[in-house]
Coordinates of C-alpha atoms in Angstrom, one line a residue:
X54 CA 9.4 48.2 -6.3
X55 CA 9.1 46.4 -3.0
X56 CA 6.0 48.5 -1.9
X57 CA 4.5 47.2 1.4
X58 CA 0.9 45.8 1.1
X59 CA -0.3 48.3 3.7
X60 CA 0.7 51.1 1.3
X61 CA -0.2 49.4 -2.0
X62 CA -3.8 48.5 -1.2
X63 CA -4.9 51.9 0.0
X64 CA -3.2 53.7 -2.9
X65 CA -5.1 51.4 -5.3
X66 CA -8.2 51.8 -3.5
X67 CA -8.1 55.6 -3.7
X68 CA -7.1 55.4 -7.3
X69 CA -10.1 53.2 -8.2
X70 CA -12.6 55.2 -6.3
X71 CA -11.3 58.4 -7.9
X72 CA -11.6 56.9 -11.4
X73 CA -15.1 55.5 -10.8
X74 CA -16.3 58.8 -9.5
X75 CA -14.8 60.7 -12.5
X76 CA -16.3 58.2 -15.0
X77 CA -19.8 57.5 -13.6
X78 CA -21.3 60.4 -15.4
X79 CA -20.2 59.1 -18.8
X80 CA -21.8 55.7 -18.6
X81 CA -25.1 56.5 -17.0
X82 CA -28.0 57.9 -19.1
X83 CA -28.6 61.6 -19.0
X84 CA -31.7 63.6 -18.5
X85 CA -32.7 63.4 -22.2
X86 CA -32.5 59.7 -22.8
X87 CA -35.8 58.4 -24.2
X88 CA -37.5 55.2 -22.9
X89 CA -37.1 52.0 -24.7
X90 CA -40.9 51.5 -24.8
X91 CA -41.6 54.9 -26.3
X92 CA -38.6 56.1 -28.3
X93 CA -40.5 58.6 -30.4
X94 CA -42.3 60.4 -27.5
X95 CA -40.7 63.4 -25.8
X96 CA -39.4 62.5 -22.4
X97 CA -40.7 64.6 -19.4
X98 CA -38.1 66.1 -17.3
X99 CA -37.9 64.8 -13.7
X100 CA -36.6 66.8 -10.8
X101 CA -33.3 65.5 -9.5
X102 CA -32.9 63.1 -12.4
X103 CA -29.1 63.3 -12.5
X104 CA -26.8 60.2 -12.3
X105 CA -26.3 60.6 -8.5
X106 CA -29.8 61.5 -7.6
X107 CA -30.8 57.8 -7.2
X108 CA -28.8 57.8 -3.9
X109 CA -31.4 60.1 -2.4
X110 CA -34.4 58.0 -3.4
X111 CA -36.0 56.1 -0.4
X112 CA -37.1 53.2 -2.5
X113 CA -33.9 52.7 -4.1
X114 CA -32.0 52.8 -0.7
X115 CA -34.4 50.3 0.7
X116 CA -33.8 48.0 -2.2
X117 CA -30.2 48.3 -1.5
X118 CA -30.8 47.4 2.2
X119 CA -32.7 44.4 1.0
X120 CA -30.0 43.3 -1.4
X121 CA -27.4 44.0 1.3
X122 CA -28.7 41.4 3.7
X123 CA -29.4 38.8 1.0
X124 CA -26.0 39.3 -0.6
X125 CA -24.3 38.9 2.7
X126 CA -26.2 35.7 3.3
X127 CA -25.0 34.2 -0.1
X128 CA -21.4 35.4 0.3
X129 CA -21.1 34.2 3.9
X130 CA -22.5 30.8 3.0
X131 CA -20.0 30.4 0.2
X132 CA -17.1 31.1 2.6
X133 CA -18.2 29.6 6.0
X134 CA -20.7 26.7 5.6
X135 CA -17.9 24.2 5.1
X136 CA -15.7 25.8 7.7
X137 CA -18.6 25.9 10.1
X138 CA -19.4 22.2 9.5
X139 CA -15.8 21.3 10.4
X140 CA -15.5 23.6 13.4
X141 CA -19.0 23.3 14.9
X142 CA -20.0 19.8 14.0
X143 CA -16.5 18.1 14.4
X144 CA -16.7 16.5 10.9
X145 CA -14.0 16.0 8.2
X146 CA -13.5 18.3 5.2
X147 CA -15.5 16.0 2.9
X148 CA -18.6 16.3 5.1
X149 CA -18.1 20.0 5.4
X150 CA -18.0 20.3 1.6
X151 CA -21.2 18.1 1.4
X152 CA -22.9 20.7 3.7
X153 CA -21.9 23.5 1.3
X154 CA -23.2 21.2 -1.5
X155 CA -26.6 21.2 0.0
X156 CA -26.6 25.0 0.0
X157 CA -25.6 25.3 -3.7
X158 CA -28.2 22.6 -4.7
X159 CA -31.0 24.4 -3.0
X160 CA -30.0 27.7 -4.5
X161 CA -29.7 26.2 -8.0
X162 CA -33.2 24.6 -7.7
X163 CA -34.6 27.9 -6.4
X164 CA -33.1 30.0 -9.3
X165 CA -34.4 27.6 -11.9
X166 CA -37.9 27.6 -10.4
X167 CA -37.7 31.2 -9.4
X168 CA -39.7 32.7 -12.3
X169 CA -42.6 30.3 -11.6
X170 CA -42.6 31.1 -8.0
X171 CA -42.5 34.9 -8.6
X172 CA -45.3 34.6 -11.1
X173 CA -47.3 32.7 -8.5
X174 CA -46.8 34.9 -5.5
X175 CA -45.3 38.2 -6.6
X176 CA -42.0 39.9 -5.8
X177 CA -42.6 41.0 -2.2
X178 CA -44.1 37.7 -1.0
X179 CA -41.2 35.7 -2.7
X180 CA -38.6 38.0 -1.0
X181 CA -40.3 37.6 2.3
X182 CA -40.5 34.0 2.1
X183 CA -36.8 33.9 1.1
X184 CA -35.8 36.1 4.0
X185 CA -37.7 34.0 6.4
X186 CA -36.2 30.7 5.0
X187 CA -32.7 32.2 5.5
X188 CA -33.4 33.2 9.0
X189 CA -34.8 29.7 9.8
X190 CA -32.0 27.9 8.0
X191 CA -29.2 29.9 9.6
X192 CA -30.9 29.5 13.2
X193 CA -31.3 25.8 12.5
X194 CA -27.6 25.4 11.5
X195 CA -26.4 27.3 14.6
X196 CA -28.6 25.5 16.9
X197 CA -27.8 22.0 15.3
X198 CA -24.1 22.4 16.4
X199 CA -25.2 22.3 20.0
X200 CA -26.5 18.8 19.6
X201 CA -23.1 17.4 18.8
X202 CA -21.9 14.9 21.5
X203 CA -25.4 14.6 23.0
X204 CA -27.2 12.6 20.3
X205 CA -26.2 10.2 17.5
X206 CA -23.9 11.9 15.0
X207 CA -26.5 11.5 12.2
X208 CA -29.0 13.8 14.0
X209 CA -26.9 17.0 14.0
X210 CA -25.8 16.3 10.4
X211 CA -29.4 16.0 9.4
X212 CA -30.1 19.2 11.2
X213 CA -27.3 20.9 9.4
X214 CA -28.4 19.7 6.1
X215 CA -31.9 21.1 6.7
X216 CA -30.5 24.4 7.6
X217 CA -28.3 24.7 4.6
X218 CA -31.1 23.7 2.2
X219 CA -33.3 26.4 3.8
X220 CA -30.5 28.9 3.7
X221 CA -29.7 28.2 0.0
X222 CA -33.4 28.2 -1.1
X223 CA -34.0 31.4 0.7
X224 CA -31.0 33.3 -0.5
X225 CA -31.5 32.5 -4.1
X226 CA -33.8 35.3 -5.3
X227 CA -32.7 38.3 -3.2
X228 CA -30.0 39.7 -5.5
X229 CA -31.6 39.1 -8.9
X230 CA -35.1 40.3 -7.8
X231 CA -33.5 43.4 -6.2
X232 CA -31.9 44.2 -9.6
X233 CA -35.1 43.7 -11.3
X234 CA -37.1 45.9 -9.0
X235 CA -34.3 48.6 -9.4
X236 CA -34.8 48.5 -13.1
X237 CA -38.6 48.9 -13.1
X238 CA -38.4 52.4 -14.7
X239 CA -36.4 52.1 -17.9
X240 CA -35.5 55.8 -17.9
X241 CA -34.0 55.6 -14.4
X242 CA -32.9 51.9 -14.5
X243 CA -29.2 52.4 -14.9
X244 CA -29.0 55.0 -12.1
X245 CA -30.9 52.9 -9.6
X246 CA -29.2 49.7 -10.5
X247 CA -25.8 51.5 -10.2
X248 CA -26.9 52.1 -6.4
X249 CA -28.4 48.7 -5.6
X250 CA -25.8 46.6 -7.3
X251 CA -22.6 47.8 -5.5
X252 CA -24.4 47.7 -2.2
X253 CA -25.1 44.0 -2.8
X254 CA -21.7 43.2 -4.1
X255 CA -20.1 44.9 -1.1
X256 CA -22.1 42.9 1.2
X257 CA -21.2 39.7 -0.8
X258 CA -17.5 40.4 -0.6
X259 CA -17.1 42.4 2.8
X260 CA -19.5 40.3 4.8
X261 CA -17.6 37.2 5.1
X262 CA -14.4 38.8 6.3
X263 CA -16.3 40.5 9.0
X264 CA -17.8 37.3 10.0
X265 CA -14.3 35.9 10.0
X266 CA -13.2 38.4 12.6
X267 CA -16.3 37.5 14.8
X268 CA -15.5 33.9 14.2
X269 CA -12.0 34.3 15.5
X270 CA -13.4 35.7 18.7
X271 CA -16.6 33.8 19.3
X272 CA -16.3 30.7 16.9
X273 CA -17.4 30.4 13.3
X274 CA -21.0 29.0 13.9
X275 CA -22.0 31.6 16.5
X276 CA -20.6 34.4 14.4
X277 CA -23.2 33.3 11.7
X278 CA -25.8 35.2 13.8
X279 CA -24.6 38.2 12.0
X280 CA -26.1 36.6 8.7
X281 CA -29.5 36.4 10.7
X282 CA -29.3 40.1 11.7
X283 CA -28.6 41.2 8.2
X284 CA -31.3 39.2 6.7
X285 CA -33.8 40.5 9.3
X286 CA -33.2 43.9 7.7
X287 CA -33.9 42.6 4.3
X288 CA -37.1 41.0 5.5
X289 CA -38.2 44.5 6.7
X290 CA -37.2 46.1 3.5
X291 CA -38.7 43.6 1.2
X292 CA -41.8 45.8 0.6
X293 CA -39.7 48.1 -1.4
X294 CA -39.7 45.8 -4.3
X295 CA -43.3 46.4 -5.1
X296 CA -43.7 47.4 -8.8
X297 CA -43.6 51.1 -9.4
X298 CA -46.9 52.9 -9.9
X299 CA -47.1 54.8 -13.2
X300 CA -46.3 58.1 -11.5
X301 CA -43.1 56.9 -10.0

């Protein structure tokens, strides 16, 4: 039909948002769904327990904020570590891909060992440790690019590898643990996860293009400072992942 992209994409966005809003009440549990743990017990009504009420819950919104920063850190790494290595460290594409490989390897290891780590230290401590690791890793990656040309080439590359390893390890648990925390109460799990999940996914998908705009103006590596800002918010919000008290 020769429809311009500038017309097509907004039209599709409006159509999708309208359909999602119309359908959301149909696939979230209503007020009379029984818990999985006690299917034969009458469920106590809760004030404001509709499908959209979770958007007004402070804990759920803080979990969304935590997942937002960690999701952005993961999505940005996927898109920009290799480019940042090539641009900021003056290496070829193969070395840039190897830098991203360090991130993926660390994230994979962290997700395999995550259950053990969570059992040892608990959710909140694990999330705070992860956020701190991302903050340090991103900072090391940014600062390492400033060594290029002043020291032997192996030194900044080793610094970059350390930064990406810390970044990958730290970003690994943010999204899955945030989902788990949102689902603590089986009665309200679907509504709360429906808040936290799209926030994290939006950060994962929208964060990298925003950094791209900043990178076009300031350079790719300096633009990654935006990841550190987002993860600092995740660090502040990590306490929201504490398990719910019985009354909550």
